[in-house]
Coordinates of C-alpha atoms in Angstrom, one line a residue:
X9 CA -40.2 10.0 -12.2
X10 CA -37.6 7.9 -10.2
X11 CA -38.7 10.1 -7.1
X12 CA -42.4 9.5 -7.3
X13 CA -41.7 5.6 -7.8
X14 CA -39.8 6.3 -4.3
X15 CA -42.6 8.1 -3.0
X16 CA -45.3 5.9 -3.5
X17 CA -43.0 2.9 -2.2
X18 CA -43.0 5.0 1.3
X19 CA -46.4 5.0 0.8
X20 CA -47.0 1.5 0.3
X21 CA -44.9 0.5 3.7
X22 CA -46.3 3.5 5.2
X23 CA -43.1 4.3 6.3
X24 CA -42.5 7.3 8.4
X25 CA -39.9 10.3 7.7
X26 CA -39.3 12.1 11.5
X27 CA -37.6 15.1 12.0
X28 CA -34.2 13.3 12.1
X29 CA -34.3 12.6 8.0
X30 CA -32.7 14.9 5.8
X31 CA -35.5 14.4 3.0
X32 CA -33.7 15.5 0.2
X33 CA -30.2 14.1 1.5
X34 CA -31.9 11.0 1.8
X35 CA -33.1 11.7 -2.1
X36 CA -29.4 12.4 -3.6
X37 CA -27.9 9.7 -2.1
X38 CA -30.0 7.0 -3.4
X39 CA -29.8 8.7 -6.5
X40 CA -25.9 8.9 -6.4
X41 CA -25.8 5.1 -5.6
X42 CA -28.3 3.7 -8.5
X43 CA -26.7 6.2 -10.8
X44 CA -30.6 7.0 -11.3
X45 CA -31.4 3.6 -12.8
X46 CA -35.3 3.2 -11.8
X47 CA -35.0 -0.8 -11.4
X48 CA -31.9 -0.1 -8.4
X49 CA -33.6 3.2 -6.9
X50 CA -37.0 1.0 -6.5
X51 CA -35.2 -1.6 -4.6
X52 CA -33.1 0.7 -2.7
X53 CA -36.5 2.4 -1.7
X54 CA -38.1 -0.7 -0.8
X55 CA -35.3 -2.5 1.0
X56 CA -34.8 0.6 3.4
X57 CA -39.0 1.1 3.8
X58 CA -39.0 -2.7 4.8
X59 CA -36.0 -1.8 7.6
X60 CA -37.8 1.4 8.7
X61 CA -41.5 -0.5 8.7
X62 CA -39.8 -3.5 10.6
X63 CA -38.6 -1.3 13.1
X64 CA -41.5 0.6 14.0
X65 CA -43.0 -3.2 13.9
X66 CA -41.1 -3.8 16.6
X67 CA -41.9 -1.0 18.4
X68 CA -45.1 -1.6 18.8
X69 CA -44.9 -5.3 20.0
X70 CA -42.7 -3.9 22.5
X71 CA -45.7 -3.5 25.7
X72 CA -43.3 -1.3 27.7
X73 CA -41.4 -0.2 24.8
X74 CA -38.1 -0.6 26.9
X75 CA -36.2 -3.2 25.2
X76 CA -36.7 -1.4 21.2
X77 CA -34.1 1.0 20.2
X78 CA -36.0 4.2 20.4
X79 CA -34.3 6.1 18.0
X80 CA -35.3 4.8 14.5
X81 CA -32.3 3.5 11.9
X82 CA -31.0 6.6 10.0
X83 CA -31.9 6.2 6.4
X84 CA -28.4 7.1 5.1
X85 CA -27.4 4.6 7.2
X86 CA -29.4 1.6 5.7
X87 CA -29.0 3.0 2.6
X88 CA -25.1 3.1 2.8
X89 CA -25.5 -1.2 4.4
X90 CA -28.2 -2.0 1.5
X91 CA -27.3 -4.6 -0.8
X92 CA -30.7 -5.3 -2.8
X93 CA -30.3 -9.3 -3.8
X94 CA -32.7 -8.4 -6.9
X95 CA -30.1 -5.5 -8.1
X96 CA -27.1 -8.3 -7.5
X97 CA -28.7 -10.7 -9.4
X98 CA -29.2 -8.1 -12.2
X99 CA -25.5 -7.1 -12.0
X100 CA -24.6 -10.2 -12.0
X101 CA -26.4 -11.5 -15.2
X102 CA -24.7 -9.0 -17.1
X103 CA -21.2 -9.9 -15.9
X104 CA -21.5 -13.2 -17.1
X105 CA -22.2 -12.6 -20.1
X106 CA -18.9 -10.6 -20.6
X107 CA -15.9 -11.3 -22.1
X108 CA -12.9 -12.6 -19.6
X109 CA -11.1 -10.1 -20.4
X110 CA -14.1 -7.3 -19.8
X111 CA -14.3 -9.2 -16.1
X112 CA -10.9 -9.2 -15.0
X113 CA -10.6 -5.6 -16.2
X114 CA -13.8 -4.5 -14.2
X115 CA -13.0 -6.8 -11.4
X116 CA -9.6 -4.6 -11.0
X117 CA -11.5 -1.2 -11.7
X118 CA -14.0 -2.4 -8.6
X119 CA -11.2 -2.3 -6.3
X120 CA -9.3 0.6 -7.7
X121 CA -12.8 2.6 -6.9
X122 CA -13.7 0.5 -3.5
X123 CA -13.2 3.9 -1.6
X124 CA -15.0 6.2 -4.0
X125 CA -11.9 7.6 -6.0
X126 CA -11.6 7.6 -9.5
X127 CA -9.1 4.7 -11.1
X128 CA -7.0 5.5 -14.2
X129 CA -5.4 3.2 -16.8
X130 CA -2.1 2.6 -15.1
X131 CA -3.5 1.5 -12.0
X132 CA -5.1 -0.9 -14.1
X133 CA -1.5 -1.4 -16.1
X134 CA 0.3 -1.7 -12.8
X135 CA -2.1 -4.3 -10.8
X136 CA -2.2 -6.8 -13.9
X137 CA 1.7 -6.4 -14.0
X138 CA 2.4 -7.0 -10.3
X139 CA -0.3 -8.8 -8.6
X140 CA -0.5 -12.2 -7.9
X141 CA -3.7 -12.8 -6.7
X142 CA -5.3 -12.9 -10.6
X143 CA -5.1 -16.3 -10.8
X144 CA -7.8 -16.5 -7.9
X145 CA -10.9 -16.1 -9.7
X146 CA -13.7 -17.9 -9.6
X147 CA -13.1 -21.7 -11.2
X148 CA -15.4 -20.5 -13.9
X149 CA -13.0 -17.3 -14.8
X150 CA -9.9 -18.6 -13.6
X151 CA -8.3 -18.1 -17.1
X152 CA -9.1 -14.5 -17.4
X153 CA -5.7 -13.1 -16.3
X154 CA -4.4 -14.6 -19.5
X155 CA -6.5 -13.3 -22.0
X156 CA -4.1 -9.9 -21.8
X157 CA -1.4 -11.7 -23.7
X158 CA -3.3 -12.3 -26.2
X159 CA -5.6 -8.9 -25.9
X160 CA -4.5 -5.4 -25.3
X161 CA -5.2 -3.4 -22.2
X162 CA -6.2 -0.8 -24.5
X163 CA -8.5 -2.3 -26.6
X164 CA -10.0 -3.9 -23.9
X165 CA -10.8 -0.3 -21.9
X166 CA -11.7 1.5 -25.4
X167 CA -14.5 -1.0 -26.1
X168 CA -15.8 -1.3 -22.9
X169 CA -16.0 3.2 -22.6
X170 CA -18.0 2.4 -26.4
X171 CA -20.6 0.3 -25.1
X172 CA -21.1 2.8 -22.1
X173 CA -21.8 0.1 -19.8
X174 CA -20.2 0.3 -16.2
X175 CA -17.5 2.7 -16.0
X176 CA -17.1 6.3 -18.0
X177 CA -14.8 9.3 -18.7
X178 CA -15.3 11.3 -15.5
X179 CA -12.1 13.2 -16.4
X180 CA -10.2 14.2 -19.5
X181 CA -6.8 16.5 -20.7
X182 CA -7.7 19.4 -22.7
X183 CA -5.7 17.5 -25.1
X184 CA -8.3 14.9 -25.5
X185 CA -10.1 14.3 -28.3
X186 CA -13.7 15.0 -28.7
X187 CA -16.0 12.0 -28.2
X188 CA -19.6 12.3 -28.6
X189 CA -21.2 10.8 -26.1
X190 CA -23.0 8.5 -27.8
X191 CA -20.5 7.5 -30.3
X192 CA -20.7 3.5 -30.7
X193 CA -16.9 3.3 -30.8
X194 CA -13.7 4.7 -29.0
X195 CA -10.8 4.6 -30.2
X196 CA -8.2 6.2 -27.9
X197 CA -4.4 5.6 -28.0
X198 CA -2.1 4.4 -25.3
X199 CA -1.4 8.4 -24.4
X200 CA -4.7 9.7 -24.2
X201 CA -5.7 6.5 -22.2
X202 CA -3.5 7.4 -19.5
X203 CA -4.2 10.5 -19.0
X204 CA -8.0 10.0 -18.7
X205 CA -9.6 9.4 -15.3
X206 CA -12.6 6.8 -14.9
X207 CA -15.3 6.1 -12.6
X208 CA -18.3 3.7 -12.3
X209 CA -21.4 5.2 -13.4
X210 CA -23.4 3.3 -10.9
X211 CA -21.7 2.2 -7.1
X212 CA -24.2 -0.2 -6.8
X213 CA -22.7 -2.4 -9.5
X214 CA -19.4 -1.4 -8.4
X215 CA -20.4 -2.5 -5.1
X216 CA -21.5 -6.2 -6.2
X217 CA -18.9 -6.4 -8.9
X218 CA -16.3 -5.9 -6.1
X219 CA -18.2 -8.6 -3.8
X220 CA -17.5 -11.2 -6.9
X221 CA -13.6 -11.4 -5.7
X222 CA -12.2 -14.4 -3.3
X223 CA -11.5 -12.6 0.0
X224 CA -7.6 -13.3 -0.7
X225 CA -8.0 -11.2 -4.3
X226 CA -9.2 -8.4 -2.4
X227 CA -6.2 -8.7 0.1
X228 CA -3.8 -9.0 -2.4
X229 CA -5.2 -6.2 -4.8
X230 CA -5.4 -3.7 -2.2
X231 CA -1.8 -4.3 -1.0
X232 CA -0.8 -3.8 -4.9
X233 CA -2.6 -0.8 -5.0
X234 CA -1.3 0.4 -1.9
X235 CA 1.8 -0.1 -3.5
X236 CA 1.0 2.2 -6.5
X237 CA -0.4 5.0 -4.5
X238 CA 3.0 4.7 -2.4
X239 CA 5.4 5.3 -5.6
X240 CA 2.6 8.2 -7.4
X241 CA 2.7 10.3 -4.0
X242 CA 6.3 10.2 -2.7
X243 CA 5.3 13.0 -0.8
X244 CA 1.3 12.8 -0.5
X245 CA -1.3 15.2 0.5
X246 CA -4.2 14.6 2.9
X247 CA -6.6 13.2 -0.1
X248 CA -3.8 10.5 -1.1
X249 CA -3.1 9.8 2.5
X250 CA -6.4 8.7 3.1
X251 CA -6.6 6.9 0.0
X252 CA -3.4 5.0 0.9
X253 CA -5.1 4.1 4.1
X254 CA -8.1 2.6 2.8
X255 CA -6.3 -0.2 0.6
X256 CA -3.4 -0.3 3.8
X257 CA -6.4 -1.3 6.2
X258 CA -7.9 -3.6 3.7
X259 CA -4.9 -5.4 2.7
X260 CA -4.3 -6.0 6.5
X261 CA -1.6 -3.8 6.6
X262 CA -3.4 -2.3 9.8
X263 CA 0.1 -1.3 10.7
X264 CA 1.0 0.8 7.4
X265 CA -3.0 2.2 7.5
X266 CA -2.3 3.6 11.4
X267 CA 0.8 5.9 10.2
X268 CA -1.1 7.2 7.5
X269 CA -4.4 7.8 9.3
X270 CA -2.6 9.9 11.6
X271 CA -0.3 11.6 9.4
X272 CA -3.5 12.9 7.5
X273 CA -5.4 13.5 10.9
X274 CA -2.4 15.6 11.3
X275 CA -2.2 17.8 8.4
X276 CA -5.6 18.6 9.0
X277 CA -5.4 19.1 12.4
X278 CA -2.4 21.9 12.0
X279 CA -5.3 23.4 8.8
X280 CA -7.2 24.0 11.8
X281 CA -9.7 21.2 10.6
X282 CA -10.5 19.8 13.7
X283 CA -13.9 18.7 12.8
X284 CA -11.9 16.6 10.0
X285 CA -8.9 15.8 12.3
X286 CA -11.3 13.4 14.2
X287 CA -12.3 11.9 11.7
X288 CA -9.0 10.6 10.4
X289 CA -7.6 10.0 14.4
X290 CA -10.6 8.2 14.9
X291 CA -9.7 5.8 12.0
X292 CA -6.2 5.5 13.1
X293 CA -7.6 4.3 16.5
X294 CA -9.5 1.4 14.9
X295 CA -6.0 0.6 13.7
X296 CA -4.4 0.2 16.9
X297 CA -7.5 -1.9 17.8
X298 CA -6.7 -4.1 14.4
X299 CA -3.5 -4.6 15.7
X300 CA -4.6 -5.4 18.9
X301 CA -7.4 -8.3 17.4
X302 CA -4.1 -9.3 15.0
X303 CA -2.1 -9.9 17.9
X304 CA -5.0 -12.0 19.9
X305 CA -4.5 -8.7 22.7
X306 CA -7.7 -8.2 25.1
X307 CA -9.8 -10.2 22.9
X308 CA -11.2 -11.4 26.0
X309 CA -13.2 -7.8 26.3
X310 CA -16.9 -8.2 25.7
X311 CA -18.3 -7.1 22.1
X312 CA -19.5 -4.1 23.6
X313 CA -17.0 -1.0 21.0
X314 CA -14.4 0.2 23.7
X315 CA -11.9 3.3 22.5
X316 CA -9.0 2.0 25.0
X317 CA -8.2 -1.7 25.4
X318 CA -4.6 -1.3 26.7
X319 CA -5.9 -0.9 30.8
X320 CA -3.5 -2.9 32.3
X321 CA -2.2 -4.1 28.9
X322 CA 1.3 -6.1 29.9
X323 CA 4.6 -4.8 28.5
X324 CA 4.8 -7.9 26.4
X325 CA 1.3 -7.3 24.8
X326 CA 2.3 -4.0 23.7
X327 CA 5.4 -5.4 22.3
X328 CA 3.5 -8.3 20.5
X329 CA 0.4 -5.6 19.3
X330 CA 3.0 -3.3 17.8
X331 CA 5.2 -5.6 16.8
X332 CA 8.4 -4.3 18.7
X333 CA 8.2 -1.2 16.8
X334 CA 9.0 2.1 18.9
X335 CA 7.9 4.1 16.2
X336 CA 4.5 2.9 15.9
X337 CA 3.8 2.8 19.4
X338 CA 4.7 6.2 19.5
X339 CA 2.0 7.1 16.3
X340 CA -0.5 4.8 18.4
X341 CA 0.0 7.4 21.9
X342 CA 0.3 10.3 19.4
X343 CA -3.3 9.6 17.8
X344 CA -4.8 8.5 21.5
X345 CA -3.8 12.1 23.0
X346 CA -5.8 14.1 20.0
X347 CA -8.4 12.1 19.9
X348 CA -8.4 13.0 23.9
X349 CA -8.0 16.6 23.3
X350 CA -10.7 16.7 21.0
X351 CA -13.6 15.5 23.2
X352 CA -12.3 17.4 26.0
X353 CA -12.6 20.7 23.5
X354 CA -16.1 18.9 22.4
X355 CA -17.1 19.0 26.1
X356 CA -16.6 22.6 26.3
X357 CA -19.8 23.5 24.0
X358 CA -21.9 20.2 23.8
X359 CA -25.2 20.6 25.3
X360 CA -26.5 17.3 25.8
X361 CA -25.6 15.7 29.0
X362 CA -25.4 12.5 27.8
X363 CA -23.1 13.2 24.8
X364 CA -20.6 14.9 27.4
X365 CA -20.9 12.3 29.6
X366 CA -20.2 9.3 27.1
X367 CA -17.4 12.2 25.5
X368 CA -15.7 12.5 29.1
X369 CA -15.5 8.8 29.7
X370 CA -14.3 8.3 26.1
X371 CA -11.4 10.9 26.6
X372 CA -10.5 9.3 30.3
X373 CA -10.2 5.9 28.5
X374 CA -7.7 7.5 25.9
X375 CA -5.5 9.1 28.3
X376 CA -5.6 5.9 30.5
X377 CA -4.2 3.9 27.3
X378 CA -1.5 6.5 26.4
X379 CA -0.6 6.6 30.0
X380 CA 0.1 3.0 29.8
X381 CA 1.7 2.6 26.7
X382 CA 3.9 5.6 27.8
X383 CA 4.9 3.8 31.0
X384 CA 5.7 0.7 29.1
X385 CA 8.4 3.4 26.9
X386 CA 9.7 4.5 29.9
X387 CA 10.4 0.8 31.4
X388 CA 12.1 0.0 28.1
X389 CA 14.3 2.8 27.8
X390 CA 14.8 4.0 31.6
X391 CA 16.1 7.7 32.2
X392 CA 15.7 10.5 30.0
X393 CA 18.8 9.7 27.5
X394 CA 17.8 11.3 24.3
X395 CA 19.8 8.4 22.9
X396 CA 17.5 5.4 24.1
X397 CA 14.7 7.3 23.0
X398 CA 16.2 7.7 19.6
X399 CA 16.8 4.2 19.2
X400 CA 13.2 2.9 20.4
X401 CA 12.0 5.7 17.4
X402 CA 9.9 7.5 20.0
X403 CA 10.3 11.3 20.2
X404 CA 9.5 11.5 23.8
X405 CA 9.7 15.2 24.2
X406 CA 6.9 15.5 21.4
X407 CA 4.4 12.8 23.4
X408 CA 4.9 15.0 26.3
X409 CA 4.2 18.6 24.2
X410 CA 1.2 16.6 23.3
X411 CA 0.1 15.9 26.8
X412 CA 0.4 19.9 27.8
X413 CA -2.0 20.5 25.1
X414 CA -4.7 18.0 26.9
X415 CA -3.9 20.1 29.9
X416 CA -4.6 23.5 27.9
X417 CA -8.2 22.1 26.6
X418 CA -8.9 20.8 30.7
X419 CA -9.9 22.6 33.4
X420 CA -6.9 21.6 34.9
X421 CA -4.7 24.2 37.0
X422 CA -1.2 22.8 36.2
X423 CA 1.5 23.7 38.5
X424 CA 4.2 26.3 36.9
X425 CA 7.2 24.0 37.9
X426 CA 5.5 21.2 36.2
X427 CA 5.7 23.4 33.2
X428 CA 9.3 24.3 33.8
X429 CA 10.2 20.7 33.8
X430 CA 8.3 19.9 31.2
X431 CA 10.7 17.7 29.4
X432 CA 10.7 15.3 32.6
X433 CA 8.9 12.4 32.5
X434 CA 9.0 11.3 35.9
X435 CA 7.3 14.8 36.9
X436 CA 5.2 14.7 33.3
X437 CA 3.3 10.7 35.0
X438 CA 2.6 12.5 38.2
X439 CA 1.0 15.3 36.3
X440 CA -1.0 13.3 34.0
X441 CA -2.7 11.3 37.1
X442 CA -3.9 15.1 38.0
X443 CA -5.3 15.3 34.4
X444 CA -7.1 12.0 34.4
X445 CA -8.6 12.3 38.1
X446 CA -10.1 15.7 36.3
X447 CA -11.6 14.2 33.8
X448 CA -15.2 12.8 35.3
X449 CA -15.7 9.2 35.4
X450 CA -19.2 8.2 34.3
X451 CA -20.7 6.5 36.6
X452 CA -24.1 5.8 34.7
X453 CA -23.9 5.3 30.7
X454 CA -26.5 3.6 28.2
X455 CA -26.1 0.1 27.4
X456 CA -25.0 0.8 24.0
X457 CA -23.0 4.0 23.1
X458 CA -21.8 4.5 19.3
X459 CA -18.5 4.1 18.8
X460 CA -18.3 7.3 17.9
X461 CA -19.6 10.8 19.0

């Protein structure tokens, strides 16, 4: 029923589906977001057959068509940017008429699940115990981080899973007990709460619950959370990493968000994952360009999305981007060098001369800022004394092992003694300039290039 109501909306705005629209991926991920409520998935439908309809409206008021984008918004796209204001009123509504206890708890689960993941009760537990930032709400809820001295946490999560509004059991123990689904009330104890694991059944009021917070809650939240995640993984895997990133990045800890990026981007990389490897490197890199915004570094650049930004980037800007920290400076070079070595491997079986094009001048760009940043590590700790390098927290032998495997994905010839002297730098800068000047600059590029390929 819900995908007929979305059918005959296309319809209505005449909206076209072209060969670029996964149909039925377009289907499940509208459904996914409006957990299949027919009020959201109607608004959904209509907010993104308004985009499409204005953009082929534009199209045609274009007379030489030049200045239109001619490649019409991806629907997955506008659905993943859509923010209905009918569906946020809705949402809304409802919240206000909840308990401030009900709010704060949600409120905190909104965050928790901000990236996707499901939240459990400790999160919850450890956010109310250690952040801050409650005392923040809105004037109108600004007692609400009180009512849990009066009101268990357990109570509290128990009635809100019996009224089966918001957030459900996505996982449970085999030790669980048996809950029909719909039972009217829950009754679970501290033990079988904490072992459960929850999620929203509908991101779209996840989504505008989360938009409710003061932009300093959310900063503060996600640097508690960050927290959390830091003492459950001592030792974390790929899916925590990333995890940890997310709340790293949006507490402002651009810094903390960078190491983990790569280290992920790194496990997968030596999986094999490549495909996945970018991804992560490629998030890392907005880090260092976080950093770089942080530290008021090339923010005279135009607005255009640039992958390097630290072309004749002064030793003191790096200093003052990274904070004086060898360590990160040598993640930052670390992450530039695979992101390089990717496209250059992308280049090798891409087909469209435009993509290799915009991938070669990307790649050049990255090896021009690890280039500089590496000079800048050699000024500060002259010679090739293990022990300077030690101290600065940059393992230059590894940055260097790095740069042979750009060479290895290039169609550069590099000289055996280069090789044999690997572990020089001096020898290392004159064979990178060989690797760069082999890499094709790109002498004509579109306007506008995604940020990514």
């Amino acid at each position: 029923a819900n995908r007929a109501v979305v059918d005959d909306i296309f319809e209505l705005f005449d909206i076209a589906i072209t060969d670029a629209d996964d149909v039925q991926t377009v289907y499940r991920k509208m459904f996914a977001l409006s957990g299949g409520n027919p009020l959201y998935t109607a608004e959904l439908a209509k907010g993104i057959a308004q985009k499409r309809a204005a953009w082929f409206a534009s199209i045609r008021e274009e007379e030489e068509g030049e200045e239109a984008d001619p490649v019409p918004p991806s629907l997955i796209k506008l659905l993943e940017e859509m923010r209905p204001a009918r569906v946020e009123e809705v949402v809304y509504f409802r919240f206000d008429q909840l308990d401030p206890a009900w709010q704060t708890i949600l409120k905190l689960a909104a965050m928790a699940a901000s990236n996707g993941a499901p939240f459990t009760v400790p999160m919850l537990q450890f956010l109310l115990a250690n952040d801050k930032s409650l005392s923040a709400h809105t004037p109108k809820n600004s007692s609400a981080h009180l009512a849990f001295e009066d009101n268990d946490l357990a109570n509290t999560i128990n009635y809100i899973l019996s009224t089966g509004e918001f957030i459900y059991i996505k996982n449970m123990s085999l030790a669980t007990p048996i809950v029909d689904r719909g039972n009217a009330h829950i009754d679970f104890d501290n033990d079988v709460l904490n072992s459960l694991s929850l999620s929203w059944h509908i991101s779209m009021e996840q989504r505008a619950i989360y938009e409710l917070m003061l932009d300093e809650q959310k900063i503060s939240l996600h640097a508690t959370m960050a927290k959390y995640l830091q003492t459950l993984h001592p030792s974390p895997d790929i899916t925590a990493l990333h995890e940890l990133a997310h709340h790293q990045s949006l507490s402002r800890d651009y810094a903390g968000a960078l190491r983990s990026y790569h280290q992920s981007g790194s496990l997968l990389h030596a999986k094999g994952d490549d495909r996945a490897a970018l991804s992560h490197f490629t998030a890392a890199q907005r880090m260092v360009s976080q950093l770089r915004a942080a530290a008021g570094v090339n923010d005279h650049q135009s607005q255009q999305p640039q992958p390097g930004g630290f072309k004749g980037c002064t030793l003191e800007q790096m200093q003052a981007v990274f904070a004086h920290d060898g360590s990160l400076v040598d993640v930052a070079v670390r992450t530039l060098l695979r992101l390089a070595e990717s496209l250059l491997i992308f280049t090798r079986t891409c087909e469209d001369a435009q993509l290799t094009t915009l991938a070669h001048r990307n790649a050049r760009v990255f090896l021009e800022q690890a280039t500089t940043m590496l000079e800048h590590l050699m000024h500060q700790a002259p010679g090739a004394e293990s022990k300077n390098h030690e101290k600065m927290g940059v393992d230059f032998d590894a940055l260097v092992a790095l740069f042979w495997e750009c060479f290895a994905v290039s169609s550069v010839q590099v000289p055996q003694a280069y090789r044999d002297t690997e572990s020089s730098l001096e020898i290392m800068m004159e064979a990178i300039a060989a690797l760069k000047a082999s890499v094709p600059a790109s002498a004509q590029l579109v306007d506008e290039v995604e940020e990514d390929v």
